[in-house]
Amino acid sequence: MKKLTILGSTGSIGTSTLDIVAAHPDRFTVEALTAGANLDLFAKQIARFSPRLAVVLNEELAGRLKSMLPSGSGTEIMSGVDGLVAAATLTETDMVVAAIVGAAGLVPTAAAIKAGKDIALANKETLVTAGHLFMELIKRHNVRLYPVDSEHSAIFQSIEGHRNADISRIILTASGGPFLNTPVESLRSVTVGDALNHPNWSMGRKITIDSASMMNKGLEVIEASWLFDLPLDRIDVNIHPQSIIHSMVEYIDGCVIAQLGTPDMKAPIAYALSYPERIPTGVKPLDLTQLSGLTFAKPDLERFPCLSLAYRSMSDGESMPAVMNAANEIAVEAFLEGKIGFSHIPELIEMTMDSHQPVALGSISDVLEVDLWSRRCSREFCMKMGNKY
Ligand SMILES: NC(=O)c1ccc[n+]([C@@H]2O[C@H](COP(=O)([O-])OP(=O)(O)OC[C@H]3O[C@@H](n4cnc5c(N)ncnc54)[C@H](OP(=O)(O)O)[C@@H]3O)[C@@H](O)[C@H]2O)c1
């Protein structure tokens, strides 16, 4: 029986994780759940899974949640970062599913590693902002890190039993999102609804916008570089609109090993939870005879400047990926709130990056400081941009 803490249980990854837990009560139990502000769903999850501990964003929400639970509920309620850390480090927990969105996942994920918990990592922003610190923590505390992102799970599955030295490159696939064929000049006028309309994947709002701008692929390139210890020049991106091949590894002998499947996050989540075994997920089996074709192309960097910005942030190094990540979070939030247009997202990120001189990050507090600076800086640019928009 594997005992889980799920950080971000009310999100897209969190709810899919709970579906898997519910389908395998003989394998998994839930010790702690955390949410942001979606109390209605969270109260239902608490009633269904009876965790020891449940955590919400702040004290006010904690008070409201308590009043929604039946008297005599055995679940302790906490809030804020202290609550997240308590959930991540709970003595009974074996594995922490890190599925909070954004840099908010940094502190609890680091705390979980320090407490010796294995990690199923969905929250790619932790590796983007502080990859060197996280990989060092993982080694020092001897914990296992299992990728949840479908591309990284595909690489993880295609790499097993092979030597890192035998890899010539990895190829991350990208669907290209809803704007793959939209004329570049029309990207200025696309709406939030257009951007949220992803052709293949159903995901949270932030990652869906990141997929439309291809910042998601940029974040994944950085994540892959840390996870698989590969330099950027050995990580390529191919546009593959069908999302059937989830990524591939090319070896020095010319062989390529790929992982295929129906696009459904339950498969990589289940593999992270049950590794090295495989368990039924309910994911629709792939019928290759029903596919009309699998196509591949190089990404168009004029259409998707966010991808170049991600590569640039890694070559600039040190604090630049954290600055880029925070600026992207502000830009996406501003776009979702209708304050800026879609094409302003890369502009805002680039202006923030141009205003920053990379500095070495020696601790998670250093990362959080740079993250705050970037948020302040990009909010200022955003206000100026918003006035013009
Ligand atoms: N969705 C996917 O298919 C997918 C695939 C690969 C990787 N990922 C990665 O997985 C992570 C989660 O993505 P998602 O799509 O599941 O996101 P999502 O649907 O937006 O869910 C995010 C979760 O985090 C909680 N949360 C948000 N801000 C928080 C904060 N400041 N403090 C504490 N909790 C907070 C939310 O709570 P409330 O909703 O209750 O406010 C929710 O439970 C992201 O890093 C994403 O890049 C997602």
PDB file of C-alpha atoms in Angstrom, residues 16 21 51 82 125 133 187 216 222 226 237 273 282 284 286 290 321 329 331 351 357 361 372 385:
ATOM      1  CA  SER A  16      -6.817  12.423 -12.464  1.00  0.00           C
ATOM      2  CA  VAL A  21      -6.338   6.078  -6.455  1.00  0.00           C
ATOM      3  CA  PRO A  51      -7.225  12.262   4.437  1.00  0.00           C
ATOM      4  CA  ASP A  82       3.024  25.948   6.650  1.00  0.00           C
ATOM      5  CA  GLU A 125       8.162  25.006 -12.679  1.00  0.00           C
ATOM      6  CA  LEU A 133      19.094  22.896  -6.321  1.00  0.00           C
ATOM      7  CA  LEU A 187      -2.193  35.964 -33.161  1.00  0.00           C
ATOM      8  CA  ASN A 216       5.056  24.837 -22.150  1.00  0.00           C
ATOM      9  CA  ILE A 222      14.506  22.882 -19.359  1.00  0.00           C
ATOM     10  CA  TRP A 226      17.686  18.593 -15.519  1.00  0.00           C
ATOM     11  CA  VAL A 237      11.429  19.658 -30.278  1.00  0.00           C
ATOM     12  CA  LEU A 273       2.643   6.062  -8.933  1.00  0.00           C
ATOM     13  CA  GLY A 282      -8.888   2.981 -18.291  1.00  0.00           C
ATOM     14  CA  LYS A 284      -8.397   4.032 -24.431  1.00  0.00           C
ATOM     15  CA  LEU A 286      -4.353   2.817 -29.268  1.00  0.00           C
ATOM     16  CA  GLN A 290      -7.502   3.937 -37.210  1.00  0.00           C
ATOM     17  CA  PRO A 321      15.055  30.654 -16.061  1.00  0.00           C
ATOM     18  CA  GLU A 329       3.140  33.364 -14.907  1.00  0.00           C
ATOM     19  CA  ALA A 331       1.853  37.352 -18.494  1.00  0.00           C
ATOM     20  CA  MET A 351      11.279  42.800 -21.594  1.00  0.00           C
ATOM     21  CA  GLN A 357      21.373  40.475 -14.934  1.00  0.00           C
ATOM     22  CA  LEU A 361      21.053  31.049  -6.853  1.00  0.00           C
ATOM     23  CA  LEU A 372       9.394  38.148  -6.583  1.00  0.00           C
ATOM     24  CA  MET A 385       1.371  47.413 -21.991  1.00  0.00           C
TER      25      MET A 385
END
